[in-house]
């Protein structure tokens, strides 16, 4: 294993690919067909200066470093500007003996036009064995070689190189105390919080003199797309999202505005940039940006904050086992610090220990598994364990919790050098269902999280959070994920959402039939009781009784659950539908060319997808209300009880007219008091945290196969 430190210095006399005689160059590094680094984009420059550093781990030196340069074209395919190879075997001896950066000049060529002069790329490269990552080791070696330089000939020095690795191994066994700098790494240096407020006087792109604008943001590999505002030139978005800041000096956010056109390519409205290095930290900046290559302005709020507690470390470096660190974390989320940084709700530590019995993805009957741990938009990876179906990772990941209703996703992939990684299994764990400090074997599920796949993964998870902050954050909009799967038309999905919506509607229909049967006196005792109850309620009705009835319903279901009379039945209908959908997806993938179903209805695809999504939203809304009263998530049900108690007391003691007056004043003055406040509905934001029936099935923990138990395996081996 080697560590390759590369500094991408600059380019000289690069090829012009744009009409203006310039280019927007960026550089990719590849080893073994896999992209390992991508630089930032330097706009309108044929002699760009990057000064970017990349640290890469290399298994062997047989594969050369492939350097490719492209011209960035937003929304189009990027233009090729040339490529070059760097032979890593030429670097090995120089780097190990002297630990000095080696300046390299690479001449760019196009394989199709080898005679064309495409410029050069200048790099600074250092290659060191991974075992010798400590400077004192290298210094010791360098001194010993310097002392003996008069005694050894050059050939002898080259020959002595082959004993270097054994020297490193001996030194490593003696050096047991490593600093946290080497064993614990923080992944990003800060967070960029962006609020897209509005657009002003945008360019009209449609025949009716209006547009359907939306905005795309890009910072490095991170992307965000706003919602579409139909038929307006002065859209009001009021959307907030965060980017991770990896560079100390900042970076450049690329912003483009587009007009949505159904059934054809979207129209370009304009572009602008935000240079983060020019903005001060811990301060909110209001920016009015003029759109270039178009018309109009965009209004943003941008805030740069310090780094969150997100890190990867070895199993021996455990924040919660260090008593001092644990006390600091507990103090940070104590009830006394309710109003200190409301966005920082809690702390999550995930130990990814090992996996067993994974699926064999390679032809050799083995896999090269690595693990991806995701919490909302925070995404961290383990190293790859090659040719192993029972990998040991022993890594500790830490995250800041912004929303206690988030779901931790752990996915195992098989690394392939020449193509995208193969999926091996996945688990989704709601944070509120985690039992602290318990090492558990989670059965891996398929991509749809509907059934088991081969293998289990061993995790130990700890969650520390402030309940009051978590409750307050429940009433504001959820964080949107940057990486979302594109909506696609599916017969089975459309049918599933229709059935779910029908089930919700049928609850209301059955309730109406029941009330009507009371009016028809189908059962005289029941109708008599209903009539007496109706007279009593109407005569004594007060507004506070509405939340009181809901409160009694929640309490009744709670006592049913704790008494063992749980009325929550496992939703086998939903599970069957999900399994059918998975089978249908597989069948569609195999028979898509024969059936051509999507091609036949392509003209109405967007309409069908909209209907499909509307059915999903309606069904999810009804299911979330049901699951609130069914105590599917106890934290949210308790929160509903507290809220209903407050509403009951308020409505009992305060006349309705005063409540309506306060509500109206708040609504009318909200924009005057806080012009850039993000619109939200507390009730809908609360319900968005309650899982639908589909999510309940997806988050359901599967029971592990007893054969995966270590004790069971030992008995089998003895037998």
mmCIF file of N, CA and C in Angstrom, residues 173-260:
data_model
loop_
_atom_site.group_PDB
_atom_site.id
_atom_site.type_symbol
_atom_site.label_atom_id
_atom_site.label_comp_id
_atom_site.label_asym_id
_atom_site.label_seq_id
_atom_site.Cartn_x
_atom_site.Cartn_y
_atom_site.Cartn_z
ATOM 1 N N UNK A 173 5.745 -1.726 14.652
ATOM 2 C CA UNK A 173 5.415 -2.542 15.817
ATOM 3 C C UNK A 173 5.913 -1.894 17.097
ATOM 4 N N UNK A 174 7.003 -1.088 16.998
ATOM 5 C CA UNK A 174 7.508 -0.413 18.187
ATOM 6 C C UNK A 174 6.715 0.849 18.494
ATOM 7 N N UNK A 175 6.129 1.476 17.468
ATOM 8 C CA UNK A 175 5.398 2.727 17.671
ATOM 9 C C UNK A 175 3.927 2.423 17.850
ATOM 10 N N UNK A 176 3.505 2.230 19.094
ATOM 11 C CA UNK A 176 2.129 1.840 19.369
ATOM 12 C C UNK A 176 1.236 3.040 19.624
ATOM 13 N N UNK A 177 1.831 4.177 19.965
ATOM 14 C CA UNK A 177 1.027 5.357 20.322
ATOM 15 C C UNK A 177 0.997 6.300 19.136
ATOM 16 N N UNK A 178 -0.107 6.337 18.437
ATOM 17 C CA UNK A 178 -0.281 7.226 17.290
ATOM 18 C C UNK A 178 -1.088 8.432 17.712
ATOM 19 N N UNK A 179 -0.835 9.564 17.112
ATOM 20 C CA UNK A 179 -1.596 10.765 17.449
ATOM 21 C C UNK A 179 -2.975 10.698 16.822
ATOM 22 N N UNK A 180 -3.900 11.444 17.400
ATOM 23 C CA UNK A 180 -5.267 11.462 16.861
ATOM 24 C C UNK A 180 -5.316 12.068 15.475
ATOM 25 N N UNK A 181 -4.296 12.861 15.138
ATOM 26 C CA UNK A 181 -4.279 13.453 13.803
ATOM 27 C C UNK A 181 -4.221 12.369 12.742
ATOM 28 N N UNK A 182 -3.465 11.284 13.050
ATOM 29 C CA UNK A 182 -3.347 10.198 12.086
ATOM 30 C C UNK A 182 -4.526 9.260 12.155
ATOM 31 N N UNK A 183 -5.124 9.103 13.330
ATOM 32 C CA UNK A 183 -6.145 8.070 13.500
ATOM 33 C C UNK A 183 -7.559 8.613 13.406
ATOM 34 N N UNK A 184 -7.740 9.925 13.515
ATOM 35 C CA UNK A 184 -9.081 10.494 13.464
ATOM 36 C C UNK A 184 -9.075 11.671 12.506
ATOM 37 N N UNK A 185 -9.839 11.599 11.453
ATOM 38 C CA UNK A 185 -9.836 12.649 10.441
ATOM 39 C C UNK A 185 -11.208 13.277 10.328
ATOM 40 N N UNK A 186 -11.237 14.616 10.287
ATOM 41 C CA UNK A 186 -12.495 15.333 10.068
ATOM 42 C C UNK A 186 -12.677 15.547 8.577
ATOM 43 N N UNK A 187 -13.911 15.339 8.109
ATOM 44 C CA UNK A 187 -14.135 15.232 6.676
ATOM 45 C C UNK A 187 -14.348 16.561 5.978
ATOM 46 N N UNK A 188 -14.931 17.529 6.632
ATOM 47 C CA UNK A 188 -15.094 18.834 5.998
ATOM 48 C C UNK A 188 -14.880 19.936 7.025
ATOM 49 N N UNK A 189 -14.503 21.100 6.504
ATOM 50 C CA UNK A 189 -14.037 22.179 7.373
ATOM 51 C C UNK A 189 -15.146 23.127 7.802
ATOM 52 N N UNK A 190 -16.282 23.074 7.170
ATOM 53 C CA UNK A 190 -17.364 23.979 7.534
ATOM 54 C C UNK A 190 -18.617 23.673 6.747
ATOM 55 N N UNK A 191 -19.656 24.472 6.997
ATOM 56 C CA UNK A 191 -20.943 24.300 6.321
ATOM 57 C C UNK A 191 -21.355 25.629 5.707
ATOM 58 N N UNK A 192 -21.811 25.571 4.461
ATOM 59 C CA UNK A 192 -22.356 26.751 3.783
ATOM 60 C C UNK A 192 -23.871 26.616 3.776
ATOM 61 N N UNK A 193 -24.538 27.497 4.506
ATOM 62 C CA UNK A 193 -25.999 27.489 4.570
ATOM 63 C C UNK A 193 -26.536 28.525 3.576
ATOM 64 N N UNK A 194 -27.372 28.069 2.637
ATOM 65 C CA UNK A 194 -27.875 28.937 1.566
ATOM 66 C C UNK A 194 -29.394 28.982 1.630
ATOM 67 N N UNK A 195 -29.941 30.168 1.589
ATOM 68 C CA UNK A 195 -31.385 30.359 1.493
ATOM 69 C C UNK A 195 -31.684 31.071 0.178
ATOM 70 N N UNK A 196 -32.363 30.391 -0.712
ATOM 71 C CA UNK A 196 -32.787 30.985 -1.989
ATOM 72 C C UNK A 196 -34.094 31.726 -1.739
ATOM 73 N N UNK A 197 -34.036 33.053 -1.791
ATOM 74 C CA UNK A 197 -35.199 33.877 -1.447
ATOM 75 C C UNK A 197 -36.125 34.069 -2.654
ATOM 76 N N UNK A 198 -35.616 34.708 -3.686
ATOM 77 C CA UNK A 198 -36.505 35.068 -4.793
ATOM 78 C C UNK A 198 -35.697 35.375 -6.048
ATOM 79 N N UNK A 199 -36.417 35.495 -7.158
ATOM 80 C CA UNK A 199 -35.864 35.998 -8.400
ATOM 81 C C UNK A 199 -36.607 37.258 -8.811
ATOM 82 N N UNK A 200 -35.906 38.138 -9.514
ATOM 83 C CA UNK A 200 -36.516 39.410 -9.921
ATOM 84 C C UNK A 200 -36.291 39.639 -11.412
ATOM 85 N N UNK A 201 -37.379 39.925 -12.096
ATOM 86 C CA UNK A 201 -37.333 40.325 -13.505
ATOM 87 C C UNK A 201 -36.559 39.315 -14.360
ATOM 88 N N UNK A 202 -36.893 38.039 -14.199
ATOM 89 C CA UNK A 202 -36.228 37.015 -14.989
ATOM 90 C C UNK A 202 -36.671 37.085 -16.447
ATOM 91 N N UNK A 203 -35.907 36.427 -17.288
ATOM 92 C CA UNK A 203 -36.179 36.465 -18.719
ATOM 93 C C UNK A 203 -37.382 35.584 -19.059
ATOM 94 N N UNK A 204 -38.293 36.116 -19.897
ATOM 95 C CA UNK A 204 -39.464 35.345 -20.336
ATOM 96 C C UNK A 204 -39.030 34.371 -21.425
ATOM 97 N N UNK A 205 -39.293 33.073 -21.211
ATOM 98 C CA UNK A 205 -38.870 32.040 -22.143
ATOM 99 C C UNK A 205 -40.040 31.368 -22.857
ATOM 100 N N UNK A 206 -41.265 31.527 -22.336
ATOM 101 C CA UNK A 206 -42.421 30.869 -22.936
ATOM 102 C C UNK A 206 -43.174 31.844 -23.837
ATOM 103 N N UNK A 207 -44.037 31.304 -24.678
ATOM 104 C CA UNK A 207 -44.787 32.130 -25.632
ATOM 105 C C UNK A 207 -45.780 33.054 -24.945
ATOM 106 N N UNK A 208 -46.174 32.734 -23.688
ATOM 107 C CA UNK A 208 -47.124 33.588 -22.960
ATOM 108 C C UNK A 208 -46.443 34.735 -22.232
ATOM 109 N N UNK A 209 -45.129 34.926 -22.478
ATOM 110 C CA UNK A 209 -44.409 36.027 -21.842
ATOM 111 C C UNK A 209 -43.987 35.734 -20.416
ATOM 112 N N UNK A 210 -44.077 34.478 -19.990
ATOM 113 C CA UNK A 210 -43.697 34.092 -18.631
ATOM 114 C C UNK A 210 -42.677 32.953 -18.697
ATOM 115 N N UNK A 211 -42.297 32.448 -17.528
ATOM 116 C CA UNK A 211 -41.395 31.297 -17.434
ATOM 117 C C UNK A 211 -41.828 30.422 -16.270
ATOM 118 N N UNK A 212 -41.277 29.207 -16.235
ATOM 119 C CA UNK A 212 -41.456 28.281 -15.101
ATOM 120 C C UNK A 212 -40.075 28.047 -14.487
ATOM 121 N N UNK A 213 -39.545 29.025 -13.739
ATOM 122 C CA UNK A 213 -38.127 28.981 -13.371
ATOM 123 C C UNK A 213 -37.821 28.054 -12.189
ATOM 124 N N UNK A 214 -36.621 27.488 -12.254
ATOM 125 C CA UNK A 214 -36.011 26.805 -11.118
ATOM 126 C C UNK A 214 -34.510 27.073 -11.176
ATOM 127 N N UNK A 215 -33.818 26.785 -10.075
ATOM 128 C CA UNK A 215 -32.401 27.143 -9.954
ATOM 129 C C UNK A 215 -31.597 25.909 -9.577
ATOM 130 N N UNK A 216 -30.420 25.754 -10.200
ATOM 131 C CA UNK A 216 -29.475 24.696 -9.847
ATOM 132 C C UNK A 216 -28.244 25.310 -9.180
ATOM 133 N N UNK A 217 -27.792 24.669 -8.106
ATOM 134 C CA UNK A 217 -26.586 25.088 -7.397
ATOM 135 C C UNK A 217 -25.567 23.961 -7.473
ATOM 136 N N UNK A 218 -24.298 24.334 -7.563
ATOM 137 C CA UNK A 218 -23.241 23.329 -7.578
ATOM 138 C C UNK A 218 -22.008 23.853 -6.863
ATOM 139 N N UNK A 219 -21.510 23.066 -5.896
ATOM 140 C CA UNK A 219 -20.258 23.352 -5.205
ATOM 141 C C UNK A 219 -19.436 22.071 -5.240
ATOM 142 N N UNK A 220 -18.464 22.004 -6.155
ATOM 143 C CA UNK A 220 -17.719 20.765 -6.325
ATOM 144 C C UNK A 220 -18.648 19.672 -6.838
ATOM 145 N N UNK A 221 -18.698 18.536 -6.101
ATOM 146 C CA UNK A 221 -19.581 17.428 -6.485
ATOM 147 C C UNK A 221 -20.985 17.595 -5.928
ATOM 148 N N UNK A 222 -21.189 18.552 -5.037
ATOM 149 C CA UNK A 222 -22.484 18.706 -4.384
ATOM 150 C C UNK A 222 -23.422 19.529 -5.274
ATOM 151 N N UNK A 223 -24.653 19.046 -5.398
ATOM 152 C CA UNK A 223 -25.629 19.718 -6.253
ATOM 153 C C UNK A 223 -26.949 19.873 -5.510
ATOM 154 N N UNK A 224 -27.691 20.909 -5.872
ATOM 155 C CA UNK A 224 -29.031 21.121 -5.322
ATOM 156 C C UNK A 224 -29.895 21.747 -6.403
ATOM 157 N N UNK A 225 -31.140 21.294 -6.457
ATOM 158 C CA UNK A 225 -32.090 21.829 -7.432
ATOM 159 C C UNK A 225 -33.319 22.331 -6.685
ATOM 160 N N UNK A 226 -33.718 23.559 -6.955
ATOM 161 C CA UNK A 226 -34.866 24.153 -6.272
ATOM 162 C C UNK A 226 -36.170 23.631 -6.866
ATOM 163 N N UNK A 227 -37.262 23.973 -6.222
ATOM 164 C CA UNK A 227 -38.566 23.620 -6.778
ATOM 165 C C UNK A 227 -38.891 24.541 -7.956
ATOM 166 N N UNK A 228 -39.831 24.119 -8.780
ATOM 167 C CA UNK A 228 -40.235 24.879 -9.967
ATOM 168 C C UNK A 228 -41.386 25.811 -9.594
ATOM 169 N N UNK A 229 -41.259 27.083 -9.966
ATOM 170 C CA UNK A 229 -42.311 28.071 -9.715
ATOM 171 C C UNK A 229 -43.025 28.358 -11.038
ATOM 172 N N UNK A 230 -44.253 27.915 -11.199
ATOM 173 C CA UNK A 230 -44.917 28.011 -12.508
ATOM 174 C C UNK A 230 -45.363 29.435 -12.856
ATOM 175 N N UNK A 231 -45.175 29.776 -14.122
ATOM 176 C CA UNK A 231 -45.745 30.977 -14.750
ATOM 177 C C UNK A 231 -45.474 32.257 -13.939
ATOM 178 N N UNK A 232 -44.207 32.605 -13.822
ATOM 179 C CA UNK A 232 -43.842 33.837 -13.120
ATOM 180 C C UNK A 232 -42.450 34.278 -13.556
ATOM 181 N N UNK A 233 -42.223 35.582 -13.519
ATOM 182 C CA UNK A 233 -40.898 36.157 -13.753
ATOM 183 C C UNK A 233 -40.297 36.698 -12.464
ATOM 184 N N UNK A 234 -41.062 36.637 -11.368
ATOM 185 C CA UNK A 234 -40.594 37.094 -10.055
ATOM 186 C C UNK A 234 -40.893 36.013 -9.016
ATOM 187 N N UNK A 235 -40.246 34.856 -9.139
ATOM 188 C CA UNK A 235 -40.573 33.720 -8.260
ATOM 189 C C UNK A 235 -40.147 33.950 -6.814
ATOM 190 N N UNK A 236 -40.911 33.394 -5.890
ATOM 191 C CA UNK A 236 -40.606 33.417 -4.454
ATOM 192 C C UNK A 236 -40.357 31.966 -4.024
ATOM 193 N N UNK A 237 -39.088 31.604 -3.816
ATOM 194 C CA UNK A 237 -38.765 30.206 -3.479
ATOM 195 C C UNK A 237 -38.784 29.963 -1.970
ATOM 196 N N UNK A 238 -38.035 30.768 -1.216
ATOM 197 C CA UNK A 238 -37.925 30.591 0.248
ATOM 198 C C UNK A 238 -37.469 29.160 0.593
ATOM 199 N N UNK A 239 -36.381 28.709 -0.025
ATOM 200 C CA UNK A 239 -35.836 27.370 0.232
ATOM 201 C C UNK A 239 -34.471 27.479 0.896
ATOM 202 N N UNK A 240 -34.220 26.593 1.857
ATOM 203 C CA UNK A 240 -32.945 26.595 2.567
ATOM 204 C C UNK A 240 -32.279 25.226 2.458
ATOM 205 N N UNK A 241 -30.951 25.206 2.259
ATOM 206 C CA UNK A 241 -30.205 23.950 2.195
ATOM 207 C C UNK A 241 -28.752 24.230 2.584
ATOM 208 N N UNK A 242 -27.995 23.160 2.823
ATOM 209 C CA UNK A 242 -26.597 23.277 3.261
ATOM 210 C C UNK A 242 -25.675 22.536 2.302
ATOM 211 N N UNK A 243 -24.487 23.107 2.093
ATOM 212 C CA UNK A 243 -23.393 22.436 1.405
ATOM 213 C C UNK A 243 -22.247 22.228 2.388
ATOM 214 N N UNK A 244 -21.445 21.183 2.171
ATOM 215 C CA UNK A 244 -20.243 20.969 2.967
ATOM 216 C C UNK A 244 -19.089 21.743 2.340
ATOM 217 N N UNK A 245 -18.280 22.371 3.182
ATOM 218 C CA UNK A 245 -17.149 23.172 2.717
ATOM 219 C C UNK A 245 -15.871 22.397 3.006
ATOM 220 N N UNK A 246 -15.196 21.931 1.953
ATOM 221 C CA UNK A 246 -14.010 21.092 2.126
ATOM 222 C C UNK A 246 -12.714 21.902 2.086
ATOM 223 N N UNK A 247 -12.729 23.064 1.467
ATOM 224 C CA UNK A 247 -11.507 23.842 1.308
ATOM 225 C C UNK A 247 -11.444 24.945 2.352
ATOM 226 N N UNK A 248 -10.256 25.133 2.910
ATOM 227 C CA UNK A 248 -10.068 26.144 3.950
ATOM 228 C C UNK A 248 -10.355 27.540 3.425
ATOM 229 N N UNK A 249 -9.934 27.799 2.182
ATOM 230 C CA UNK A 249 -10.079 29.151 1.643
ATOM 231 C C UNK A 249 -11.439 29.371 0.984
ATOM 232 N N UNK A 250 -12.286 28.365 1.007
ATOM 233 C CA UNK A 250 -13.620 28.517 0.446
ATOM 234 C C UNK A 250 -13.764 27.771 -0.860
ATOM 235 N N UNK A 251 -14.522 28.320 -1.764
ATOM 236 C CA UNK A 251 -14.771 27.692 -3.059
ATOM 237 C C UNK A 251 -15.710 28.582 -3.839
ATOM 238 N N UNK A 252 -16.130 28.112 -5.002
ATOM 239 C CA UNK A 252 -17.031 28.891 -5.853
ATOM 240 C C UNK A 252 -18.303 28.094 -6.085
ATOM 241 N N UNK A 253 -19.442 28.697 -5.802
ATOM 242 C CA UNK A 253 -20.738 28.079 -6.039
ATOM 243 C C UNK A 253 -21.244 28.516 -7.413
ATOM 244 N N UNK A 254 -21.466 27.539 -8.284
ATOM 245 C CA UNK A 254 -22.035 27.823 -9.608
ATOM 246 C C UNK A 254 -23.556 27.793 -9.499
ATOM 247 N N UNK A 255 -24.201 28.837 -10.008
ATOM 248 C CA UNK A 255 -25.655 28.967 -9.932
ATOM 249 C C UNK A 255 -26.187 29.210 -11.344
ATOM 250 N N UNK A 256 -27.155 28.396 -11.752
ATOM 251 C CA UNK A 256 -27.786 28.596 -13.052
ATOM 252 C C UNK A 256 -29.301 28.576 -12.889
ATOM 253 N N UNK A 257 -29.968 29.419 -13.648
ATOM 254 C CA UNK A 257 -31.434 29.479 -13.644
ATOM 255 C C UNK A 257 -31.956 28.890 -14.951
ATOM 256 N N UNK A 258 -33.036 28.097 -14.839
ATOM 257 C CA UNK A 258 -33.595 27.387 -15.984
ATOM 258 C C UNK A 258 -35.105 27.555 -16.030
ATOM 259 N N UNK A 259 -35.640 27.413 -17.236
ATOM 260 C CA UNK A 259 -37.091 27.416 -17.446
ATOM 261 C C UNK A 259 -37.532 25.996 -17.768
ATOM 262 N N UNK A 260 -38.455 25.454 -16.989
ATOM 263 C CA UNK A 260 -38.921 24.089 -17.174
ATOM 264 C C UNK A 260 -39.850 23.996 -18.376
#
